[in-house]
JSON list of C-alpha atoms in Angstrom, two decimals:
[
{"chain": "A", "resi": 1, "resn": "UNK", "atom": "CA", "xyz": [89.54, 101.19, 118.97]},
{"chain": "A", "resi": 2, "resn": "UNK", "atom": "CA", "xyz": [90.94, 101.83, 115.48]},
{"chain": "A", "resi": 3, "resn": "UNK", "atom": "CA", "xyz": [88.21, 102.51, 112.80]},
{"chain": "A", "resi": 4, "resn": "UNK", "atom": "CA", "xyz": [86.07, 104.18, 110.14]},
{"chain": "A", "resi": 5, "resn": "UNK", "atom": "CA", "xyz": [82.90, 105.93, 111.23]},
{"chain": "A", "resi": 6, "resn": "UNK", "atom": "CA", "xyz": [80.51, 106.76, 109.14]},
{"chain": "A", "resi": 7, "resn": "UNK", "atom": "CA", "xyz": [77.65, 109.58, 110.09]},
{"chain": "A", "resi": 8, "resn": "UNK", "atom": "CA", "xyz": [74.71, 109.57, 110.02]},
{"chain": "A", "resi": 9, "resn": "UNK", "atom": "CA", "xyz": [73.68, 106.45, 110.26]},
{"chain": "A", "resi": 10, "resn": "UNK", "atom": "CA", "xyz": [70.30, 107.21, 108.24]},
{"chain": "A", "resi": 11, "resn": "UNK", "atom": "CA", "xyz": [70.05, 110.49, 105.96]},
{"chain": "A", "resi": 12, "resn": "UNK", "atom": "CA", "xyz": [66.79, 111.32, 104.28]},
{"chain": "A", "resi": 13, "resn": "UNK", "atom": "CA", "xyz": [66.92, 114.20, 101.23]},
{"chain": "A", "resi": 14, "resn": "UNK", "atom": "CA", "xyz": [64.04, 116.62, 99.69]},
{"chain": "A", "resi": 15, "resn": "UNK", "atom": "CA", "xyz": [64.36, 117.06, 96.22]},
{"chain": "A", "resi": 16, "resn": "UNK", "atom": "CA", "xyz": [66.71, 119.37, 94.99]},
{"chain": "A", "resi": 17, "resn": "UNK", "atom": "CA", "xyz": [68.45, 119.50, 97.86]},
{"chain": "A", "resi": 18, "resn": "UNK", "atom": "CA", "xyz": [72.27, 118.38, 98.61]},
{"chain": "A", "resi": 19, "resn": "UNK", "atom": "CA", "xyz": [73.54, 116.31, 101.72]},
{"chain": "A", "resi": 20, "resn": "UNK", "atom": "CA", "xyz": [77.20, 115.91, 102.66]},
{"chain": "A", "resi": 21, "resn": "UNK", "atom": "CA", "xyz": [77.69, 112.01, 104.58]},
{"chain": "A", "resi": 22, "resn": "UNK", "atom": "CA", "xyz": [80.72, 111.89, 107.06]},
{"chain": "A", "resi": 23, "resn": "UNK", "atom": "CA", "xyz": [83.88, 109.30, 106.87]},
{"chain": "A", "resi": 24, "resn": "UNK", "atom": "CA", "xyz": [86.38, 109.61, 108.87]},
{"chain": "A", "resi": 25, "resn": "UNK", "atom": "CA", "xyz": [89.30, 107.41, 109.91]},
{"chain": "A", "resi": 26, "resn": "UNK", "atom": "CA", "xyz": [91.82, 106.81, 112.78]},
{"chain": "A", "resi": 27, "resn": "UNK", "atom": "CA", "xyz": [93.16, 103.90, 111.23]},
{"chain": "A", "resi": 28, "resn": "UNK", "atom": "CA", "xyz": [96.29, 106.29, 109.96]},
{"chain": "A", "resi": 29, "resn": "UNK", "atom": "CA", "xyz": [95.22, 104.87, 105.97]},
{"chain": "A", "resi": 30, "resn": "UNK", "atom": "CA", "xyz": [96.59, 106.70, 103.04]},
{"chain": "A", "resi": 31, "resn": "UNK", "atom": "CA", "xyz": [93.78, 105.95, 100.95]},
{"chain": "A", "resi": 32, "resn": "UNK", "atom": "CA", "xyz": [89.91, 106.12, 100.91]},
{"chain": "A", "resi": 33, "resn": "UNK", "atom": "CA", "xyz": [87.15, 105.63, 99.19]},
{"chain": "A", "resi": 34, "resn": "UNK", "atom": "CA", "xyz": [83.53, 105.56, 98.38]},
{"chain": "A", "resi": 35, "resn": "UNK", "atom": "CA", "xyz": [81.11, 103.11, 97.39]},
{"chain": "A", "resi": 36, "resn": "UNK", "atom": "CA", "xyz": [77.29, 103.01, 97.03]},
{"chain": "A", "resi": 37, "resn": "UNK", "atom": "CA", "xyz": [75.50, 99.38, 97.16]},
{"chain": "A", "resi": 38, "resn": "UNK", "atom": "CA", "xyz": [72.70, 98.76, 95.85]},
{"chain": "A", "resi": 39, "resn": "UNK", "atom": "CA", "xyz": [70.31, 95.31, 95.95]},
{"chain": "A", "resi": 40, "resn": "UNK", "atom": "CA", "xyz": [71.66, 92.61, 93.72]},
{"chain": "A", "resi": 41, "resn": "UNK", "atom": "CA", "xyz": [74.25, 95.18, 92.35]},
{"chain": "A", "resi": 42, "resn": "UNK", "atom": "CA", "xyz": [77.35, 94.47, 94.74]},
{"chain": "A", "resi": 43, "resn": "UNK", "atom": "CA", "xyz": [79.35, 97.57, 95.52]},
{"chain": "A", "resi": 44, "resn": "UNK", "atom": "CA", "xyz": [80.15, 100.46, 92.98]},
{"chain": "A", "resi": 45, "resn": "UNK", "atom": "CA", "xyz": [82.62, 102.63, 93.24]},
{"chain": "A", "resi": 46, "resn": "UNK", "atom": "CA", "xyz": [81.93, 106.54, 92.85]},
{"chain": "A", "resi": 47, "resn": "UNK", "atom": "CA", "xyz": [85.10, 108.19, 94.48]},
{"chain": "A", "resi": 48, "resn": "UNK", "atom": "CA", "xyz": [88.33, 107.67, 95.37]},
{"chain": "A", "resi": 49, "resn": "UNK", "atom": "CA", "xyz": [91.53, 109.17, 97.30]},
{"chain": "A", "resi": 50, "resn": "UNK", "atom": "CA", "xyz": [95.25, 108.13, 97.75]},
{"chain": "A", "resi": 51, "resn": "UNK", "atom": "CA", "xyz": [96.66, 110.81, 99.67]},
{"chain": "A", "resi": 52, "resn": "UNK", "atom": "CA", "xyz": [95.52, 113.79, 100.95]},
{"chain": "A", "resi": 53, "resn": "UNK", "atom": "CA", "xyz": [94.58, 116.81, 98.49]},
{"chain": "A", "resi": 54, "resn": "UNK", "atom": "CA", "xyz": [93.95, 114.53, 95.55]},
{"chain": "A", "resi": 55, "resn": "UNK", "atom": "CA", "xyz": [90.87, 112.05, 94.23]},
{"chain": "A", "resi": 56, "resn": "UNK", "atom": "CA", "xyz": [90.08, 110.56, 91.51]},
{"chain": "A", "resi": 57, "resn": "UNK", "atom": "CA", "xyz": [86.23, 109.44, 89.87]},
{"chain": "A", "resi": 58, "resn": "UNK", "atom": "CA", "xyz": [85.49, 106.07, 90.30]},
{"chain": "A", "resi": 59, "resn": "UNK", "atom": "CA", "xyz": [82.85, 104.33, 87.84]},
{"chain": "A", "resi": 60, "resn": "UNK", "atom": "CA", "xyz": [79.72, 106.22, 89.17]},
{"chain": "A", "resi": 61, "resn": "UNK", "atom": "CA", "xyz": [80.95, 109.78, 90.47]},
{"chain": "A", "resi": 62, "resn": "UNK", "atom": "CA", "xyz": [78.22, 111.74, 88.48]},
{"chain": "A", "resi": 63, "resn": "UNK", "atom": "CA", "xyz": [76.06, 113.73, 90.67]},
{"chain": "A", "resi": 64, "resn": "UNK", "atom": "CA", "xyz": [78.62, 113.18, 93.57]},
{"chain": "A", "resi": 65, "resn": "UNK", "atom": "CA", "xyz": [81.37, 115.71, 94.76]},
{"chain": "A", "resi": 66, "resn": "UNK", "atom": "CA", "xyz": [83.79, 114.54, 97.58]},
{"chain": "A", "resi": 67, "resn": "UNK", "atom": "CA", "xyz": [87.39, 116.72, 99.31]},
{"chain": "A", "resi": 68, "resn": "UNK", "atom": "CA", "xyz": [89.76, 115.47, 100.62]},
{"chain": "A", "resi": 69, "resn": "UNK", "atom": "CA", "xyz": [91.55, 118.19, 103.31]},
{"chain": "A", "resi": 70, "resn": "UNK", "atom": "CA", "xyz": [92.59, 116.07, 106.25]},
{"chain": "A", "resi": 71, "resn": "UNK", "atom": "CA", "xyz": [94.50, 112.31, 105.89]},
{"chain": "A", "resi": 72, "resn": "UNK", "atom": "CA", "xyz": [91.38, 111.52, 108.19]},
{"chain": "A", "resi": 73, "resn": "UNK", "atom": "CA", "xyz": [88.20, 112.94, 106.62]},
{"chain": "A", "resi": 74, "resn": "UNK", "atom": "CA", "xyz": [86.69, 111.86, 103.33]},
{"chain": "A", "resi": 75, "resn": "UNK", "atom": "CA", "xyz": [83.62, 113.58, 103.16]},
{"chain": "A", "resi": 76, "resn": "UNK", "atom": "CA", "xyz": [80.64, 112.51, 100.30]},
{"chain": "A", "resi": 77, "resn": "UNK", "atom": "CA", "xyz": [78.09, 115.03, 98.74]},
{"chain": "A", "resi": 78, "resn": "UNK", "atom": "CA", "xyz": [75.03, 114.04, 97.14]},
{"chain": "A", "resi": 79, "resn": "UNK", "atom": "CA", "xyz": [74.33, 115.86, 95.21]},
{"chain": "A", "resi": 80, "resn": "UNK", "atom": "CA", "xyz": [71.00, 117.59, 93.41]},
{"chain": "A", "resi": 81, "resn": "UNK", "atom": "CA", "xyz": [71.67, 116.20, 90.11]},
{"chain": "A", "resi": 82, "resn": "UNK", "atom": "CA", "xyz": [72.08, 112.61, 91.13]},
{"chain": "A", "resi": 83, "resn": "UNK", "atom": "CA", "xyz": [68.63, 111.73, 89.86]},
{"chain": "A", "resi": 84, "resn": "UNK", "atom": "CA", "xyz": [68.59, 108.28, 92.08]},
{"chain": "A", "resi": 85, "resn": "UNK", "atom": "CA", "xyz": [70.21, 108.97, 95.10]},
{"chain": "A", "resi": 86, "resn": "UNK", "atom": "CA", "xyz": [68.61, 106.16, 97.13]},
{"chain": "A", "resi": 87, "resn": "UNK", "atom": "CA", "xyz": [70.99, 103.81, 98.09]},
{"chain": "A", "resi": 88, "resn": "UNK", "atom": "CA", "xyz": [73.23, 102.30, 101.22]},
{"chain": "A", "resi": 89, "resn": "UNK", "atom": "CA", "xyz": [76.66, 104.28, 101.19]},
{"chain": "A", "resi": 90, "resn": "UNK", "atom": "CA", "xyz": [79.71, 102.46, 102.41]},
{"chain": "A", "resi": 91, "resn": "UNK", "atom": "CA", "xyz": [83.18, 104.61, 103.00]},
{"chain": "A", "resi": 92, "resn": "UNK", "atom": "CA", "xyz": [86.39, 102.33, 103.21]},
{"chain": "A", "resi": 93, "resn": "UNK", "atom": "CA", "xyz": [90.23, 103.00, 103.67]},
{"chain": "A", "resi": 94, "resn": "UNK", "atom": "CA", "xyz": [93.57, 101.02, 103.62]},
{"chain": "A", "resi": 95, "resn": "UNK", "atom": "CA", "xyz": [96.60, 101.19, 104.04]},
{"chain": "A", "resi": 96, "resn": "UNK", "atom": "CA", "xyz": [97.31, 102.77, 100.34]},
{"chain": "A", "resi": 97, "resn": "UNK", "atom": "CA", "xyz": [100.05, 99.48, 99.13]},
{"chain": "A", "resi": 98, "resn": "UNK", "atom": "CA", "xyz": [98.73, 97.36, 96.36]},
{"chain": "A", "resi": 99, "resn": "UNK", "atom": "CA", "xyz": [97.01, 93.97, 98.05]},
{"chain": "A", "resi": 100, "resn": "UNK", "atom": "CA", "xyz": [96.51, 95.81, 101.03]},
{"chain": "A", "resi": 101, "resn": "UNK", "atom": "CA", "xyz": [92.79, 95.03, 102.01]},
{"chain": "A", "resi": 102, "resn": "UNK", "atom": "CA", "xyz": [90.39, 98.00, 102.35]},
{"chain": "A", "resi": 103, "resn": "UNK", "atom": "CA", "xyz": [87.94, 98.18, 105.81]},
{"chain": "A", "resi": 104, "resn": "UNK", "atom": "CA", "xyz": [84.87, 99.49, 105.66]},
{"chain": "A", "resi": 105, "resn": "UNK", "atom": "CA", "xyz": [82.69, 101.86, 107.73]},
{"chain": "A", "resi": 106, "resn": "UNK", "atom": "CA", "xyz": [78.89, 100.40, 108.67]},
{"chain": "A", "resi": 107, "resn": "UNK", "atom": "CA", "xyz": [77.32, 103.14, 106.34]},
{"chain": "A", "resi": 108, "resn": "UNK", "atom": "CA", "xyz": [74.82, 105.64, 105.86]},
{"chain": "A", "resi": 109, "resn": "UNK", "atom": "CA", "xyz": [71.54, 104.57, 104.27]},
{"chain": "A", "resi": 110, "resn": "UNK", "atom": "CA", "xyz": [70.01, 107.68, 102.35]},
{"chain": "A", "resi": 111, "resn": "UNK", "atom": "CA", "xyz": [66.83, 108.01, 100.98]},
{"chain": "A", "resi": 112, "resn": "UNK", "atom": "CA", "xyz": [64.19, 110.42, 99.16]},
{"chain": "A", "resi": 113, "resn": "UNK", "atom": "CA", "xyz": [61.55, 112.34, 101.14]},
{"chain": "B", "resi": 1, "resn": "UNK", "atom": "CA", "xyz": [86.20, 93.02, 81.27]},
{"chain": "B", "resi": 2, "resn": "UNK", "atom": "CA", "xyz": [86.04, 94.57, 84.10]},
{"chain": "B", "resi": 3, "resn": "UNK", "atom": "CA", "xyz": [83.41, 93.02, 85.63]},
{"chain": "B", "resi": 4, "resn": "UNK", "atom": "CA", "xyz": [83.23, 89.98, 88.29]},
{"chain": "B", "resi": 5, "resn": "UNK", "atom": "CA", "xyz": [80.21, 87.71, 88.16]},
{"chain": "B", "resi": 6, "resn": "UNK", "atom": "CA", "xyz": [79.20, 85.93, 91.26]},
{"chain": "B", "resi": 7, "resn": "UNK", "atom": "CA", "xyz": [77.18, 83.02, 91.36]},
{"chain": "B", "resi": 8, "resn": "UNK", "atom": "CA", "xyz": [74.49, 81.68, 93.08]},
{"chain": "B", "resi": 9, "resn": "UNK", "atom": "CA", "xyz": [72.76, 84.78, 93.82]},
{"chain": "B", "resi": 10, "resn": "UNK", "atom": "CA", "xyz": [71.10, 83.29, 96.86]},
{"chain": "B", "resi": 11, "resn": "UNK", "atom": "CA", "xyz": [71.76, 79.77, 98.39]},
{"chain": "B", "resi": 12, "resn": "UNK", "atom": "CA", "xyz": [70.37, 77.69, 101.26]},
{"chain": "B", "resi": 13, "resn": "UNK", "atom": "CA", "xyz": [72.10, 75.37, 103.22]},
{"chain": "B", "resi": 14, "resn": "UNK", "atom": "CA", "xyz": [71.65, 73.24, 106.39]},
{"chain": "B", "resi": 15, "resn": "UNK", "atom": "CA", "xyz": [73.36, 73.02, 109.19]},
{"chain": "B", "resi": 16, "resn": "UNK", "atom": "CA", "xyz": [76.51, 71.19, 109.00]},
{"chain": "B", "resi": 17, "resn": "UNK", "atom": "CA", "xyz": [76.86, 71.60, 105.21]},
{"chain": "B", "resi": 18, "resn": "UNK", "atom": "CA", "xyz": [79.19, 72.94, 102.71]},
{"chain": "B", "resi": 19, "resn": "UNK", "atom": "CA", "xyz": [78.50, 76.42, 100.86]},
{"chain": "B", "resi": 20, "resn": "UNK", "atom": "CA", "xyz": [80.16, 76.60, 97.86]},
{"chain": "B", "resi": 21, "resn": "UNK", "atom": "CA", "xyz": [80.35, 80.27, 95.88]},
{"chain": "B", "resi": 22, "resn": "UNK", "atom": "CA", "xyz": [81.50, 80.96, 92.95]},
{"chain": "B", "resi": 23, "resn": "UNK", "atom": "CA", "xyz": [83.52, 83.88, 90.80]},
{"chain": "B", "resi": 24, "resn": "UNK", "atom": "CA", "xyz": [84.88, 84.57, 87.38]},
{"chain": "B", "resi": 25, "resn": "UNK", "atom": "CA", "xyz": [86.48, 87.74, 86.03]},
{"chain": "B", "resi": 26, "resn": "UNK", "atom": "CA", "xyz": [87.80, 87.94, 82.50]},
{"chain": "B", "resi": 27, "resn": "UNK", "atom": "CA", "xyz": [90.30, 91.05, 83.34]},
{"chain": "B", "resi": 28, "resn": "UNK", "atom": "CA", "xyz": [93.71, 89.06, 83.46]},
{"chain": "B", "resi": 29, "resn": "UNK", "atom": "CA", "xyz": [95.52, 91.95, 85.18]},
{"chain": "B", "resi": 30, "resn": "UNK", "atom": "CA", "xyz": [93.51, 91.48, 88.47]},
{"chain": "B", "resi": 31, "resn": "UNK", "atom": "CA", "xyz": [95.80, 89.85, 90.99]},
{"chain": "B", "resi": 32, "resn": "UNK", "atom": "CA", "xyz": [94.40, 90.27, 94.63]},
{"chain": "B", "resi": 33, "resn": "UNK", "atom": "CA", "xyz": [91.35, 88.04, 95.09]},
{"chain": "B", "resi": 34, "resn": "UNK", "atom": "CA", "xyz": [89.50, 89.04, 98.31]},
{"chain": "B", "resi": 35, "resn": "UNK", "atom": "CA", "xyz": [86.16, 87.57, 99.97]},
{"chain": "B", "resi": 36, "resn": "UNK", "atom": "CA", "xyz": [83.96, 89.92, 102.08]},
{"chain": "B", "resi": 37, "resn": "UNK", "atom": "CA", "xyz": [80.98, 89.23, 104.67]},
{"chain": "B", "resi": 38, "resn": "UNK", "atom": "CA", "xyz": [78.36, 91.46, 105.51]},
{"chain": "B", "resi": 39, "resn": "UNK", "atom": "CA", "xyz": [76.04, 91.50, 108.11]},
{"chain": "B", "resi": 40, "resn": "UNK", "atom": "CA", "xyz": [72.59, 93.36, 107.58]},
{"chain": "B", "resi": 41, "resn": "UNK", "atom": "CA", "xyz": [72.93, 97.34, 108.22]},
{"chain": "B", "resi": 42, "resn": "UNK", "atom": "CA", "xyz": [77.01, 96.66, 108.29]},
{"chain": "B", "resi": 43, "resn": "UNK", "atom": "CA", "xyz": [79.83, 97.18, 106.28]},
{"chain": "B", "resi": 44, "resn": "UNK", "atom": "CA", "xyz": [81.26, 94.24, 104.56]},
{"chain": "B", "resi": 45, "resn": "UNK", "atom": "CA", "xyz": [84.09, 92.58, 106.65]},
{"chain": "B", "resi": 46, "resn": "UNK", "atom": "CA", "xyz": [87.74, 91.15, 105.16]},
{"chain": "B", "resi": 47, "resn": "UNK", "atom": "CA", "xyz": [86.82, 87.60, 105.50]},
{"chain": "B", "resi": 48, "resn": "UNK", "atom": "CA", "xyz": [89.98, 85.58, 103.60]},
{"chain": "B", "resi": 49, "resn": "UNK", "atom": "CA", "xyz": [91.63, 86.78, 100.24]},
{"chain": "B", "resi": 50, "resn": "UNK", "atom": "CA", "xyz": [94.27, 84.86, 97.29]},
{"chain": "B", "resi": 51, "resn": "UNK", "atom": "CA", "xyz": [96.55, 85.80, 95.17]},
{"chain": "B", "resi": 52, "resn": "UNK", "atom": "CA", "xyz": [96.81, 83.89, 91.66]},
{"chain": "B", "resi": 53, "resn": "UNK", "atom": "CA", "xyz": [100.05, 82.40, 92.71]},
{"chain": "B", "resi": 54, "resn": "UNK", "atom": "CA", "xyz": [98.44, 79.74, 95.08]},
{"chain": "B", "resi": 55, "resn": "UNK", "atom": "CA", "xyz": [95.84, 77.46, 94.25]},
{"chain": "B", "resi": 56, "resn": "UNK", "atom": "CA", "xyz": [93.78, 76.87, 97.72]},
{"chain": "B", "resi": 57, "resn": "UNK", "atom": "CA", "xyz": [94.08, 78.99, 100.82]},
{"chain": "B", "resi": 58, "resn": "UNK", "atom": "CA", "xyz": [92.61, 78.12, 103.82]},
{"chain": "B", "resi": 59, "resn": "UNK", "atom": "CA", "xyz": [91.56, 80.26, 107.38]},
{"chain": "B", "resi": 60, "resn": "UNK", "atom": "CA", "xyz": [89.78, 77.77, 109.71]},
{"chain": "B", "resi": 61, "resn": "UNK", "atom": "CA", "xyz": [86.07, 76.56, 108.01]},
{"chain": "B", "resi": 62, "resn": "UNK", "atom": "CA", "xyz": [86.90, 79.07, 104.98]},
{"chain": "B", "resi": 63, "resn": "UNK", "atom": "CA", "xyz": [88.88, 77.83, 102.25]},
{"chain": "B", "resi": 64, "resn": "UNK", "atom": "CA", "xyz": [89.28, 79.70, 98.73]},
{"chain": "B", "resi": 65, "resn": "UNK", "atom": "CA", "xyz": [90.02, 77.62, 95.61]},
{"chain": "B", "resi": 66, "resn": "UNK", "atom": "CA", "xyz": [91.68, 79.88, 92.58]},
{"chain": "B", "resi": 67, "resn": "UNK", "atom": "CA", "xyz": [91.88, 78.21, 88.96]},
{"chain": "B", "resi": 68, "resn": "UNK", "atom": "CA", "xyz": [93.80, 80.99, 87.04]},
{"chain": "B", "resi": 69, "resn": "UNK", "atom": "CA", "xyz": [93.83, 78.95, 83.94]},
{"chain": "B", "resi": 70, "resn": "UNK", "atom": "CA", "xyz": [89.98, 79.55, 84.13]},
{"chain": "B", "resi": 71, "resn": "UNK", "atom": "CA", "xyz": [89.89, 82.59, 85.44]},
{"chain": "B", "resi": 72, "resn": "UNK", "atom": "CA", "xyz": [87.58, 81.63, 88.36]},
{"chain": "B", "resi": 73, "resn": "UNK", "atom": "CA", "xyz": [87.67, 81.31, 92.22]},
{"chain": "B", "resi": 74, "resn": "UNK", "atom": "CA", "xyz": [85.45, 80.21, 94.96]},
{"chain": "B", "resi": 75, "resn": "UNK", "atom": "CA", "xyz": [84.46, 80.45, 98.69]},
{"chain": "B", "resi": 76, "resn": "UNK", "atom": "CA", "xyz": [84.12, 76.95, 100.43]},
{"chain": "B", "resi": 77, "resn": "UNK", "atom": "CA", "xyz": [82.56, 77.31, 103.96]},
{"chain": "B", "resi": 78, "resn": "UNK", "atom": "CA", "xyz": [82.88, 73.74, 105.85]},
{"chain": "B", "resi": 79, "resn": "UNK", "atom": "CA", "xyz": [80.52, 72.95, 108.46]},
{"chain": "B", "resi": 80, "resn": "UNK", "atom": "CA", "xyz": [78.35, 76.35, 107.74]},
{"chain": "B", "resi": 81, "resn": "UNK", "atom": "CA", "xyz": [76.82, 77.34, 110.76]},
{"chain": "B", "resi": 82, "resn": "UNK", "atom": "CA", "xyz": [73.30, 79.59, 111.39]},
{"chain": "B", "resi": 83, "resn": "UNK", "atom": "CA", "xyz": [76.04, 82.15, 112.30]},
{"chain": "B", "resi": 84, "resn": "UNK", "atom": "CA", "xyz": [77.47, 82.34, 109.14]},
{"chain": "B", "resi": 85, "resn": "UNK", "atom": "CA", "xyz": [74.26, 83.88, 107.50]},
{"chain": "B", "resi": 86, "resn": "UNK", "atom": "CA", "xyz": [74.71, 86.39, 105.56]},
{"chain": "B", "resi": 87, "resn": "UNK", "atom": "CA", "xyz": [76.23, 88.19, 102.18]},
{"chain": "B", "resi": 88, "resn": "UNK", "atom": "CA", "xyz": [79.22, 87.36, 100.49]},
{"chain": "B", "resi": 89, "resn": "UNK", "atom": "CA", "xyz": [80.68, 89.64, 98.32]},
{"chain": "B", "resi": 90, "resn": "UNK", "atom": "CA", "xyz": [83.81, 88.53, 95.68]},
{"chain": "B", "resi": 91, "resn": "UNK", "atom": "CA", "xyz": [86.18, 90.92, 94.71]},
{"chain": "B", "resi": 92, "resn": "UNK", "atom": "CA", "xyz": [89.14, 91.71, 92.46]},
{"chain": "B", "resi": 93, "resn": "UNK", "atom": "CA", "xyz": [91.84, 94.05, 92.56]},
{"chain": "B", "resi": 94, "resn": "UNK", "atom": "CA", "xyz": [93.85, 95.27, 89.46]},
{"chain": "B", "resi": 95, "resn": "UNK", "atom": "CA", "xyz": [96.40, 97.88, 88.29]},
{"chain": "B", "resi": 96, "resn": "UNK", "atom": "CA", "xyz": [94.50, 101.02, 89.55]},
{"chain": "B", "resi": 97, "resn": "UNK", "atom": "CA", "xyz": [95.66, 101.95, 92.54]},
{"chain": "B", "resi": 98, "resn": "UNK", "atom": "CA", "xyz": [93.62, 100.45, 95.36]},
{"chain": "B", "resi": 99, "resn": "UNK", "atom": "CA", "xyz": [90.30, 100.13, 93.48]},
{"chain": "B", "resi": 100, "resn": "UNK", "atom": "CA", "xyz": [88.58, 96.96, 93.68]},
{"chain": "B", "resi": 101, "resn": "UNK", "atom": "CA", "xyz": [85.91, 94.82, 91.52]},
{"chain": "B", "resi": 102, "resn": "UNK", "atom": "CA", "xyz": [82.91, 93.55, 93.34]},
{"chain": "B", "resi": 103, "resn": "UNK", "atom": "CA", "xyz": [80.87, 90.66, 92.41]},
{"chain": "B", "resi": 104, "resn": "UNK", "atom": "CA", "xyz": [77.12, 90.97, 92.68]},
{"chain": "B", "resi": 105, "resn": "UNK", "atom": "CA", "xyz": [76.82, 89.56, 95.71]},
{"chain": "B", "resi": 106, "resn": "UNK", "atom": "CA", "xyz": [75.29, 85.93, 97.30]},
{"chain": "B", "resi": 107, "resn": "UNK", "atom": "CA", "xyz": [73.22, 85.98, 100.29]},
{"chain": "B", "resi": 108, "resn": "UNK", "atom": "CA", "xyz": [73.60, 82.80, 102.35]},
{"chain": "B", "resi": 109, "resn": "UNK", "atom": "CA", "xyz": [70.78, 81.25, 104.91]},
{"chain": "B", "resi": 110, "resn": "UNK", "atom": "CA", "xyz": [71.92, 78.56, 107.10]},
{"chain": "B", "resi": 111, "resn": "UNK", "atom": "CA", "xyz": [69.03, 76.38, 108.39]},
{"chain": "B", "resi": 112, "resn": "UNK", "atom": "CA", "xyz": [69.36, 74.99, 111.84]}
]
């Protein structure tokens, strides 16, 4: 079946420490993105990637790093100098074309040891 | 002017009723209007979305109403089921490239 995955499923971090979270996608999507969700907040967006080689900051990307090498693989790092890192992370891709709808991966919930 | 505000934040219905949810946006360049669902420890789901040419669009018990003189839009949910418990996220869509607007969010409880 066609999808995103998302890995792992539950990610705990020491302090000062970085963490990468997995997306990938065999949905054949041009673009991808990130979003972290927290309660009563809806979703935010921190990165964001049309095509492969290139992203672009979304409204939250401080403390957060992301590549883009592969059409398939959007990988998210977390990293030490995001202060609040505690959060449910949700990857998503589509097909690229404005009004195309974006489908999401079931996400990684990270927390603070 | 960015932002979408969703409202209620939380709503309880029976069994049988309508659930009504509500969205407006003051960003007049957004033009793709969709509704997600999300299940606890799952990523929200493409439920039904508008554009701000049509007025009403209906899939099955979901039906969205968009007044763009008003700048708001709603999820109707007919005959809302225990099933249907949940979150409901509104969204908007604009001239960047792909990114979307979410609202804040609604969780729904259907009572048998």
């Amino acid at each position: 079946d066609g999808g995103i995955t998302q890995s792992p499923k539950y990610l705990f971090r020491k302090e000062g420490q970085n963490v990468t979270l997995s997306c990938e996608q065999n949905l054949n999507h041009d673009a991808m993105y990130w979003y972290r969700q927290d309660p009563g907040q809806g979703l935010r967006l921190i990165y964001y990637s049309q095509i492969v080689n290139d992203f672009q900051k979304g409204d939250i990307a401080e403390g957060y790093s992301v590549s883009r090498e592969k059409k398939e693989s959007f990988p998210l790092t977390v990293t030490s100098a995001q202060k609040n890192p505690t959060a449910f992370y949700l990857c998503a891709s589509s097909m690229g074309q404005k009004n195309q709808p974006q489908h999401f991966g079931d996400g990684t919930r990270l927390s603070i040891l | 002017q960015q932002q979408v505000k969703q409202s209620p934040q939380s709503l309880i219905v029976q069994k049988g009723g309508i659930s009504i949810i509500n969205c407006a946006y003051e960003n007049t360049a957004f033009d793709y209007f969709p509704w997600y669902q999300q299940f606890p420890g799952k990523g929200p789901a493409l439920l039904i979305a508008i554009r701000p040419d049509v007025s009403e669009k209906k899939e099955g018990r979901f039906t969205i109403s968009f007044n763009k003189s008003a700048k708001q839009f709603s999820l109707h949910i007919m005959d809302s089921q225990p099933g249907d418990s949940a979150t409901y996220f509104c969204a908007a869509r604009g001239t960047s490239y792909g990114k979307l607007t979410f609202g804040q969010g609604t969780i729904l409880t259907v009572h048998p």
